[in-house]
Short mmCIF file of C-alpha atoms in Angstrom, two decimals:
data_model
loop_
_atom_site.label_atom_id
_atom_site.label_comp_id
_atom_site.label_asym_id
_atom_site.label_seq_id
_atom_site.Cartn_x
_atom_site.Cartn_y
_atom_site.Cartn_z
CA UNK A 1 -25.68 36.86 182.23
CA UNK A 2 -25.66 40.53 181.30
CA UNK A 3 -23.64 41.81 178.38
CA UNK A 4 -20.57 43.81 179.53
CA UNK A 5 -21.01 46.64 177.02
CA UNK A 6 -24.68 47.02 177.94
CA UNK A 7 -23.89 46.92 181.64
CA UNK A 8 -21.28 49.69 181.25
CA UNK A 9 -23.88 52.01 179.72
CA UNK A 10 -26.52 51.02 182.27
CA UNK A 11 -24.27 51.80 185.24
CA UNK A 12 -23.29 55.19 183.83
CA UNK A 13 -26.93 56.00 183.11
CA UNK A 14 -27.86 55.14 186.69
CA UNK A 15 -25.58 57.80 188.16
CA UNK A 16 -25.48 60.42 185.41
CA UNK A 17 -22.68 62.98 184.85
CA UNK A 18 -20.26 64.40 187.43
CA UNK A 19 -19.90 61.06 189.21
CA UNK A 20 -16.37 59.67 189.17
CA UNK A 21 -16.66 56.02 188.23
CA UNK A 22 -14.03 53.29 188.36
CA UNK A 23 -14.71 50.37 186.04
CA UNK A 24 -12.94 47.28 187.40
CA UNK A 25 -12.80 44.24 185.15
CA UNK A 26 -10.67 41.26 184.07
CA UNK A 27 -8.30 42.12 181.21
CA UNK A 28 -10.20 39.68 178.95
CA UNK A 29 -13.15 42.13 178.97
CA UNK A 30 -11.09 45.17 177.99
CA UNK A 31 -12.48 45.66 174.50
CA UNK A 32 -16.06 44.96 175.55
CA UNK A 33 -15.79 47.68 178.20
CA UNK A 34 -14.39 50.08 175.61
CA UNK A 35 -17.20 49.22 173.21
CA UNK A 36 -19.71 49.88 175.97
CA UNK A 37 -18.21 53.29 176.66
CA UNK A 38 -18.07 54.28 172.98
CA UNK A 39 -21.68 53.15 172.48
CA UNK A 40 -22.74 55.09 175.56
CA UNK A 41 -21.20 58.34 174.23
CA UNK A 42 -22.67 57.78 170.76
CA UNK A 43 -26.16 57.08 172.01
CA UNK A 44 -26.21 60.19 174.18
CA UNK A 45 -24.47 62.56 171.76
CA UNK A 46 -21.40 62.93 174.00
CA UNK A 47 -17.80 63.50 172.99
CA UNK A 48 -15.02 61.39 174.46
CA UNK A 49 -11.60 62.47 175.69
CA UNK A 50 -9.51 59.32 175.86
CA UNK A 51 -6.43 59.55 178.09
CA UNK A 52 -4.15 56.71 177.15
CA UNK A 53 -1.26 55.75 179.41
CA UNK A 54 -0.74 52.17 178.31
CA UNK A 55 -1.09 51.87 174.53
CA UNK A 56 -0.20 54.61 171.99
CA UNK A 57 -3.25 56.42 170.63
CA UNK A 58 -2.30 55.44 167.08
CA UNK A 59 -2.53 51.77 168.06
CA UNK A 60 -5.88 52.37 169.74
CA UNK A 61 -7.20 54.09 166.63
CA UNK A 62 -6.09 51.14 164.46
CA UNK A 63 -7.70 48.73 166.91
CA UNK A 64 -10.97 50.64 166.92
CA UNK A 65 -10.91 50.66 163.14
CA UNK A 66 -10.36 46.89 163.07
CA UNK A 67 -13.28 46.44 165.47
CA UNK A 68 -15.41 48.69 163.26
CA UNK A 69 -15.85 51.22 166.07
CA UNK A 70 -16.58 54.76 164.92
CA UNK A 71 -14.05 57.19 166.45
CA UNK A 72 -15.50 60.42 165.05
CA UNK A 73 -16.37 61.75 168.52
CA UNK A 74 -13.12 60.66 170.23
CA UNK A 75 -10.05 62.81 170.94
CA UNK A 76 -6.96 61.36 172.55
CA UNK A 77 -4.49 62.61 175.13
CA UNK A 78 -1.56 60.29 174.57
CA UNK A 79 0.91 60.19 177.44
CA UNK A 80 2.91 57.17 176.34
CA UNK A 81 4.00 57.61 172.70
CA UNK A 82 6.59 60.33 173.28
CA UNK A 83 8.18 58.42 176.12
CA UNK A 84 8.33 55.28 173.98
CA UNK A 85 9.47 57.33 170.97
CA UNK A 86 6.58 55.90 168.93
CA UNK A 87 5.41 57.41 165.66
CA UNK A 88 3.00 60.32 165.91
CA UNK A 89 -0.52 60.00 164.62
CA UNK A 90 -1.23 62.72 162.08
CA UNK A 91 -5.03 62.45 162.03
CA UNK A 92 -5.41 65.51 164.26
CA UNK A 93 -7.27 63.45 166.86
CA UNK A 94 -4.31 63.11 169.21
CA UNK A 95 -2.57 65.52 171.59
CA UNK A 96 0.69 64.32 173.04
CA UNK A 97 2.03 64.67 176.57
CA UNK A 98 5.71 64.01 177.26
CA UNK A 99 5.20 61.11 179.66
CA UNK A 100 2.67 59.64 182.12
CA UNK A 101 4.61 61.36 184.92
CA UNK A 102 3.61 64.86 183.80
CA UNK A 103 0.15 64.50 185.27
CA UNK A 104 -0.48 68.24 185.35
CA UNK A 105 0.00 68.41 181.58
CA UNK A 106 -2.55 65.62 181.15
CA UNK A 107 -5.06 67.71 183.14
CA UNK A 108 -4.25 70.76 181.02
CA UNK A 109 -4.64 68.89 177.72
CA UNK A 110 -8.02 67.57 178.87
CA UNK A 111 -9.01 71.13 179.81
CA UNK A 112 -7.92 72.29 176.35
CA UNK A 113 -10.01 69.64 174.58
CA UNK A 114 -12.99 70.42 176.80
CA UNK A 115 -12.73 74.07 175.83
CA UNK A 116 -12.45 73.22 172.16
CA UNK A 117 -15.55 71.06 172.46
CA UNK A 118 -17.60 74.02 173.69
CA UNK A 119 -21.01 73.07 175.05
CA UNK A 120 -20.84 69.44 173.95
CA UNK A 121 -20.69 67.22 177.03
CA UNK A 122 -17.77 64.84 177.35
CA UNK A 123 -16.94 61.49 178.83
CA UNK A 124 -13.31 61.57 179.98
CA UNK A 125 -11.72 58.14 180.10
CA UNK A 126 -8.50 57.31 181.95
CA UNK A 127 -6.98 54.16 180.46
CA UNK A 128 -5.71 52.96 182.76
CA UNK A 129 -5.12 53.51 186.44
CA UNK A 130 -2.85 50.45 186.45
CA UNK A 131 -0.57 52.00 183.83
CA UNK A 132 -0.47 55.37 185.55
CA UNK A 133 0.40 53.64 188.81
CA UNK A 134 3.48 52.14 187.18
CA UNK A 135 4.87 55.63 186.65
CA UNK A 136 3.50 57.52 189.68
CA UNK A 137 3.18 56.78 193.38
CA UNK A 138 -0.24 56.48 195.00
CA UNK A 139 -0.14 59.94 196.62
CA UNK A 140 0.64 61.68 193.35
CA UNK A 141 -1.98 59.65 191.54
CA UNK A 142 -4.68 60.39 194.12
CA UNK A 143 -3.94 64.13 193.91
CA UNK A 144 -4.08 63.95 190.11
CA UNK A 145 -7.44 62.17 190.16
CA UNK A 146 -8.80 64.55 192.75
CA UNK A 147 -7.94 67.63 190.65
CA UNK A 148 -9.07 66.03 187.40
CA UNK A 149 -12.37 64.78 188.83
CA UNK A 150 -13.14 68.13 190.49
CA UNK A 151 -12.62 70.03 187.27
CA UNK A 152 -14.65 67.53 185.24
CA UNK A 153 -17.50 67.41 187.72
CA UNK A 154 -17.90 71.16 187.54
CA UNK A 155 -18.34 70.81 183.78
CA UNK A 156 -20.95 68.04 183.96
CA UNK A 157 -18.59 65.55 182.34
CA UNK A 158 -18.49 61.81 182.95
CA UNK A 159 -15.14 60.91 184.59
CA UNK A 160 -14.44 57.21 184.03
CA UNK A 161 -11.32 55.35 185.19
CA UNK A 162 -10.43 51.90 183.89
CA UNK A 163 -8.73 49.44 186.21
CA UNK A 164 -7.88 45.85 185.40
CA UNK A 165 -8.24 43.54 188.37
CA UNK A 166 -5.22 41.32 187.74
CA UNK A 167 -2.60 44.03 188.14
CA UNK A 168 -4.23 46.21 190.79
CA UNK A 169 -2.05 46.92 193.82
CA UNK A 170 -3.94 47.05 197.14
CA UNK A 171 -2.90 50.64 197.92
CA UNK A 172 -4.17 51.79 194.51
CA UNK A 173 -7.50 50.01 195.00
CA UNK A 174 -7.82 51.68 198.40
CA UNK A 175 -6.98 55.09 196.92
CA UNK A 176 -9.55 54.68 194.14
CA UNK A 177 -12.26 53.84 196.64
CA UNK A 178 -11.45 57.06 198.49
CA UNK A 179 -11.10 59.41 195.53
CA UNK A 180 -13.87 58.12 193.26
CA UNK A 181 -17.62 58.16 193.82
CA UNK A 182 -18.39 54.61 192.72
CA UNK A 183 -16.50 51.46 191.87
CA UNK A 184 -18.25 49.25 189.31
CA UNK A 185 -17.24 45.57 189.31
CA UNK A 186 -17.72 44.08 185.86
CA UNK A 187 -16.43 40.59 186.59
CA UNK A 188 -18.81 37.71 186.12
CA UNK A 189 -20.39 39.28 183.03
CA UNK A 190 -20.04 38.14 179.45
CA UNK B 1 -6.66 99.58 201.11
CA UNK B 2 -10.18 100.92 201.12
CA UNK B 3 -9.34 103.06 198.10
CA UNK B 4 -8.01 100.02 196.22
CA UNK B 5 -11.18 98.07 196.95
CA UNK B 6 -13.26 100.99 195.69
CA UNK B 7 -11.41 100.90 192.39
CA UNK B 8 -12.59 97.40 191.63
CA UNK B 9 -10.87 94.66 189.71
CA UNK B 10 -9.40 94.53 186.25
CA UNK B 11 -10.18 90.96 185.19
CA UNK B 12 -7.26 89.52 183.25
CA UNK B 13 -9.70 87.30 181.34
CA UNK B 14 -7.27 84.41 181.84
CA UNK B 15 -9.63 81.76 183.15
CA UNK B 16 -7.47 80.16 185.84
CA UNK B 17 -5.66 83.33 186.88
CA UNK B 18 -8.58 85.53 187.93
CA UNK B 19 -9.74 83.13 190.67
CA UNK B 20 -6.17 83.06 192.05
CA UNK B 21 -6.23 86.88 192.17
CA UNK B 22 -9.68 87.20 193.65
CA UNK B 23 -11.19 88.45 190.41
CA UNK B 24 -8.25 90.14 188.67
CA UNK B 25 -5.63 92.81 189.24
CA UNK B 26 -6.72 95.76 191.40
CA UNK B 27 -7.55 98.46 188.84
CA UNK B 28 -4.77 101.03 188.51
CA UNK B 29 -2.10 98.60 189.71
CA UNK B 30 1.21 98.01 188.00
CA UNK B 31 2.12 94.34 187.79
CA UNK B 32 5.51 92.90 186.94
CA UNK B 33 5.42 89.66 184.94
CA UNK B 34 8.86 88.17 185.13
CA UNK B 35 10.75 85.00 184.26
CA UNK B 36 13.42 83.42 182.14
CA UNK B 37 13.00 83.29 178.34
CA UNK B 38 10.43 80.87 176.92
CA UNK B 39 8.12 80.55 179.92
CA UNK B 40 5.14 82.46 178.47
CA UNK B 41 5.53 86.09 179.60
CA UNK B 42 4.55 87.50 176.22
CA UNK B 43 1.69 85.01 175.82
CA UNK B 44 0.27 86.03 179.21
CA UNK B 45 0.66 89.72 178.43
CA UNK B 46 -0.92 89.37 175.01
CA UNK B 47 -3.87 87.45 176.42
CA UNK B 48 -4.32 90.12 179.11
CA UNK B 49 -4.33 92.77 176.37
CA UNK B 50 -6.56 90.98 173.87
CA UNK B 51 -9.14 89.79 176.40
CA UNK B 52 -9.21 93.25 177.96
CA UNK B 53 -9.84 94.89 174.61
CA UNK B 54 -12.53 92.31 173.85
CA UNK B 55 -14.17 93.26 177.17
CA UNK B 56 -14.20 96.91 176.13
CA UNK B 57 -11.02 98.26 177.78
CA UNK B 58 -9.01 100.51 175.47
CA UNK B 59 -5.68 98.72 175.51
CA UNK B 60 -2.17 99.81 174.56
CA UNK B 61 0.63 97.30 173.93
CA UNK B 62 4.09 98.83 173.71
CA UNK B 63 6.70 96.58 172.15
CA UNK B 64 10.35 97.26 172.83
CA UNK B 65 12.07 94.32 171.15
CA UNK B 66 9.96 93.02 168.27
CA UNK B 67 7.93 94.79 165.68
CA UNK B 68 4.20 94.45 166.48
CA UNK B 69 3.48 92.30 163.41
CA UNK B 70 6.31 89.92 164.29
CA UNK B 71 5.09 89.76 167.88
CA UNK B 72 1.58 88.79 166.79
CA UNK B 73 2.95 86.16 164.42
CA UNK B 74 5.17 84.58 167.05
CA UNK B 75 2.48 83.64 169.55
CA UNK B 76 -0.08 80.83 169.23
CA UNK B 77 -3.02 81.59 167.00
CA UNK B 78 -5.30 82.80 169.75
CA UNK B 79 -8.86 81.78 168.95
CA UNK B 80 -10.17 84.72 170.97
CA UNK B 81 -8.30 87.30 168.89
CA UNK B 82 -10.38 89.31 166.42
CA UNK B 83 -8.79 91.77 164.01
CA UNK B 84 -11.75 94.15 164.59
CA UNK B 85 -10.25 94.91 168.01
CA UNK B 86 -7.39 96.61 166.18
CA UNK B 87 -9.59 98.07 163.44
CA UNK B 88 -11.91 99.61 166.06
CA UNK B 89 -9.00 101.08 168.03
CA UNK B 90 -9.66 99.02 171.14
CA UNK B 91 -6.30 97.29 170.85
CA UNK B 92 -3.26 99.28 169.78
CA UNK B 93 0.30 98.12 169.26
CA UNK B 94 3.01 100.75 169.15
CA UNK B 95 6.79 100.92 169.44
CA UNK B 96 8.72 103.12 171.84
CA UNK B 97 9.89 105.71 169.27
CA UNK B 98 6.26 106.77 168.71
CA UNK B 99 6.19 108.03 172.31
CA UNK B 100 9.73 109.42 172.35
CA UNK B 101 8.85 111.70 169.44
CA UNK B 102 12.42 111.59 168.21
CA UNK B 103 14.75 109.05 166.65
CA UNK B 104 17.25 107.31 168.85
CA UNK B 105 19.87 104.88 167.64
CA UNK B 106 18.12 101.73 168.92
CA UNK B 107 14.60 103.13 169.23
CA UNK B 108 14.92 103.12 173.02
CA UNK B 109 15.64 105.77 175.65
CA UNK B 110 19.34 106.61 175.71
CA UNK B 111 19.36 109.22 178.46
CA UNK B 112 17.42 110.34 181.50
CA UNK B 113 15.85 113.05 179.31
CA UNK B 114 14.60 110.40 176.88
CA UNK B 115 13.01 108.52 179.77
CA UNK B 116 11.22 111.66 180.91
CA UNK B 117 10.06 112.30 177.36
CA UNK B 118 8.79 108.71 177.16
CA UNK B 119 6.85 109.14 180.40
CA UNK B 120 5.28 112.41 179.23
CA UNK B 121 4.45 110.93 175.83
CA UNK B 122 2.81 107.90 177.43
CA UNK B 123 0.79 110.04 179.84
CA UNK B 124 -0.48 112.12 176.94
CA UNK B 125 -1.28 109.05 174.85
CA UNK B 126 -3.27 107.47 177.69
CA UNK B 127 -5.30 110.63 178.21
CA UNK B 128 -5.96 111.30 174.53
CA UNK B 129 -7.00 107.72 173.77
CA UNK B 130 -8.76 106.74 176.99
CA UNK B 131 -6.36 103.85 177.63
CA UNK B 132 -7.29 101.78 180.67
CA UNK B 133 -5.04 98.76 180.10
CA UNK B 134 -1.33 98.89 179.28
CA UNK B 135 1.41 96.37 178.51
CA UNK B 136 5.11 97.16 178.10
CA UNK B 137 6.92 94.16 176.62
CA UNK B 138 9.62 94.14 177.64
CA UNK B 139 10.21 96.80 180.25
CA UNK B 140 13.71 95.63 181.11
CA UNK B 141 14.82 95.66 177.46
CA UNK B 142 14.00 99.38 177.21
CA UNK B 143 17.07 100.24 179.25
CA UNK B 144 19.78 98.24 177.53
CA UNK B 145 21.30 101.43 176.15
CA UNK B 146 21.54 103.03 179.61
CA UNK B 147 24.38 102.57 182.07
CA UNK B 148 22.50 104.24 184.93
CA UNK B 149 20.20 101.53 186.30
CA UNK B 150 18.56 104.07 188.57
CA UNK B 151 16.75 105.49 185.54
CA UNK B 152 14.61 102.37 185.10
CA UNK B 153 13.59 102.57 188.77
CA UNK B 154 12.72 106.25 188.43
CA UNK B 155 10.53 105.48 185.42
CA UNK B 156 8.90 102.66 187.34
CA UNK B 157 8.01 105.05 190.16
CA UNK B 158 6.60 107.53 187.62
CA UNK B 159 4.59 104.79 185.91
CA UNK B 160 3.26 103.49 189.22
CA UNK B 161 1.98 106.94 190.16
CA UNK B 162 0.65 107.56 186.64
CA UNK B 163 -1.25 104.25 186.49
CA UNK B 164 -2.82 104.80 189.90
CA UNK B 165 -3.87 108.36 189.08
CA UNK B 166 -5.37 107.44 185.71
CA UNK B 167 -6.94 104.15 186.83
CA UNK B 168 -4.98 102.36 184.13
CA UNK B 169 -3.89 98.78 184.87
CA UNK B 170 -0.42 97.90 183.60
CA UNK B 171 1.55 94.73 182.98
CA UNK B 172 5.30 95.19 182.66
CA UNK B 173 7.27 92.28 181.28
CA UNK B 174 10.67 91.87 182.93
CA UNK B 175 13.26 89.39 181.77
CA UNK B 176 15.38 87.33 184.11
CA UNK B 177 18.74 85.89 183.08
CA UNK B 178 18.42 82.14 182.38
CA UNK B 179 21.23 81.47 184.85
CA UNK B 180 19.45 83.25 187.71
CA UNK B 181 17.43 81.47 190.38
CA UNK B 182 14.06 83.01 189.44
CA UNK B 183 12.58 83.57 192.89
CA UNK B 184 15.75 85.09 194.31
CA UNK B 185 16.35 87.17 191.20
CA UNK B 186 12.88 88.69 191.47
CA UNK B 187 12.61 89.28 195.18
CA UNK B 188 16.01 90.96 195.22
CA UNK B 189 15.19 93.61 192.64
CA UNK B 190 14.07 97.14 193.37
CA UNK B 191 11.58 96.78 190.51
CA UNK B 192 9.69 94.08 192.40
CA UNK B 193 9.56 96.28 195.48
CA UNK B 194 8.13 99.23 193.54
CA UNK B 195 5.60 97.18 191.54
CA UNK B 196 2.15 96.59 193.03
CA UNK B 197 2.20 92.99 191.93
CA UNK B 198 4.73 90.37 190.88
CA UNK B 199 3.93 87.23 188.88
CA UNK B 200 6.80 84.83 188.31
CA UNK B 201 6.72 82.43 185.40
CA UNK B 202 9.30 79.69 185.53
CA UNK B 203 10.25 76.09 185.01
CA UNK B 204 9.81 73.28 187.50
CA UNK B 205 12.05 70.26 187.11
CA UNK B 206 10.56 66.96 188.27
CA UNK B 207 12.84 64.07 187.49
CA UNK B 208 13.38 64.36 183.72
CA UNK B 209 10.25 66.47 183.13
CA UNK B 210 10.18 70.25 182.84
CA UNK B 211 6.90 71.99 183.68
CA UNK B 212 6.03 75.63 182.99
CA UNK B 213 4.89 77.28 186.21
CA UNK B 214 3.16 80.44 187.41
CA UNK B 215 3.29 81.90 190.91
CA UNK B 216 1.82 85.14 192.22
CA UNK B 217 4.47 86.38 194.65
CA UNK B 218 2.85 89.71 195.43
CA UNK B 219 -0.41 91.55 194.70
CA UNK B 220 -1.16 94.61 196.81
CA UNK B 221 -4.70 94.88 198.12
CA UNK B 222 -5.38 91.25 197.34
CA UNK B 223 -5.65 88.09 199.36
CA UNK B 224 -4.20 85.71 196.82
CA UNK B 225 -2.81 82.21 196.51
CA UNK B 226 0.99 82.01 196.66
CA UNK B 227 1.07 78.41 195.44
CA UNK B 228 2.79 77.32 192.26
CA UNK B 229 0.61 76.39 189.32
CA UNK B 230 1.44 74.58 186.10
CA UNK B 231 0.51 76.35 182.89
CA UNK B 232 0.07 75.44 179.26
CA UNK B 233 0.18 77.91 176.39
CA UNK B 234 -2.61 77.01 173.97
CA UNK B 235 -4.65 78.56 171.19
CA UNK B 236 -7.47 78.95 173.76
CA UNK B 237 -5.10 80.99 175.92
CA UNK B 238 -3.14 80.11 179.03
CA UNK B 239 -4.52 77.15 180.95
CA UNK B 240 -3.69 76.73 184.62
CA UNK B 241 -3.79 73.82 187.07
CA UNK B 242 -2.28 73.31 190.53
CA UNK B 243 1.24 71.88 190.74
CA UNK B 244 0.82 68.42 192.24
CA UNK B 245 2.80 67.86 195.42
CA UNK B 246 2.35 64.13 195.83
CA UNK B 247 1.99 64.47 199.58
CA UNK B 248 5.33 66.33 199.83
#
């Protein structure tokens, strides 16, 4: 069987930038998928804008550190910490948005980080669609993804959306198939 | 209309705004930027001024409330600002008394005569310094010492004619009372009727979230979007994205 992290990079390589990709996988493969995405950006000299809607960015940074994953090229847009009144990360790698319901502010913070990055190409990761769907209805979410993907595609970025299979509602899966360019199934891999 | 098209566009330099306006403000237009406190009127005006100067337009920024140095210190550290713009005379900050050429109690016009003197002083300053981009921040605060509200409208008419004649594009910042309903407050004023363009900055409440918004209500000679946009004030300048409707 193929390695999940390798498969993630292979599928992104196949389509190249400006293609909105949904990565669907069982929750047990979460960290392998993340490793695959980080490796992909490292190997191709890309930056990563990590939109987190489920776990505070500070926790993600600690997790990456524990997994010995280099985060030098990663910036975070954290939409969950302020709502949960979590501690702020002071590393300078995190920009905070009030809550996952202010989707426009998430788009604007991504735009800000893209500008700051200059010519360096970026992979923009939405982690995760399941979490965002807890706070927003499908229509709002589809409009958000449409605007975000359009702006990223025009900048030759890699828009990647994570979706865990176990908690995916049918209307969200249907919406993703409409809004995104490809849905990559990562189940059955190791 | 044909004359306006012949004058070309004055690009604001604000990345998301120029596409909404079809390339910028029509050159020689006078645009009112209005809204309640804290929504980004000064940030927008400063960016318009700084980016214009950086593009080679001789730009004058008249402050009526804050001293220029305090004004510059109170906005985000714009990454596109270069002190050479001031050193080279492309970007100038002045206070009202410099144009009144006399001392008034509050440094603002206190009579109709003062207003006329201000208008003449400004006209002379524009001619002598080749100014093609102007900001008055805030226009409404200039008239706090005057009981006759008609004076501000008269000055607006004079400025409108002056800007058109000289091909100078102006942004006038106008404050709205926090208690006012922004759209109604703007559309009801004579100032918004006289101005060539009106941009409303405001707040949009969605459940417990408050978003900063921008809406172009009016722009003569321009086919523009009238939708609401969400803005963010950053060190890279104002960033703009459509307000999501969620199918509503």
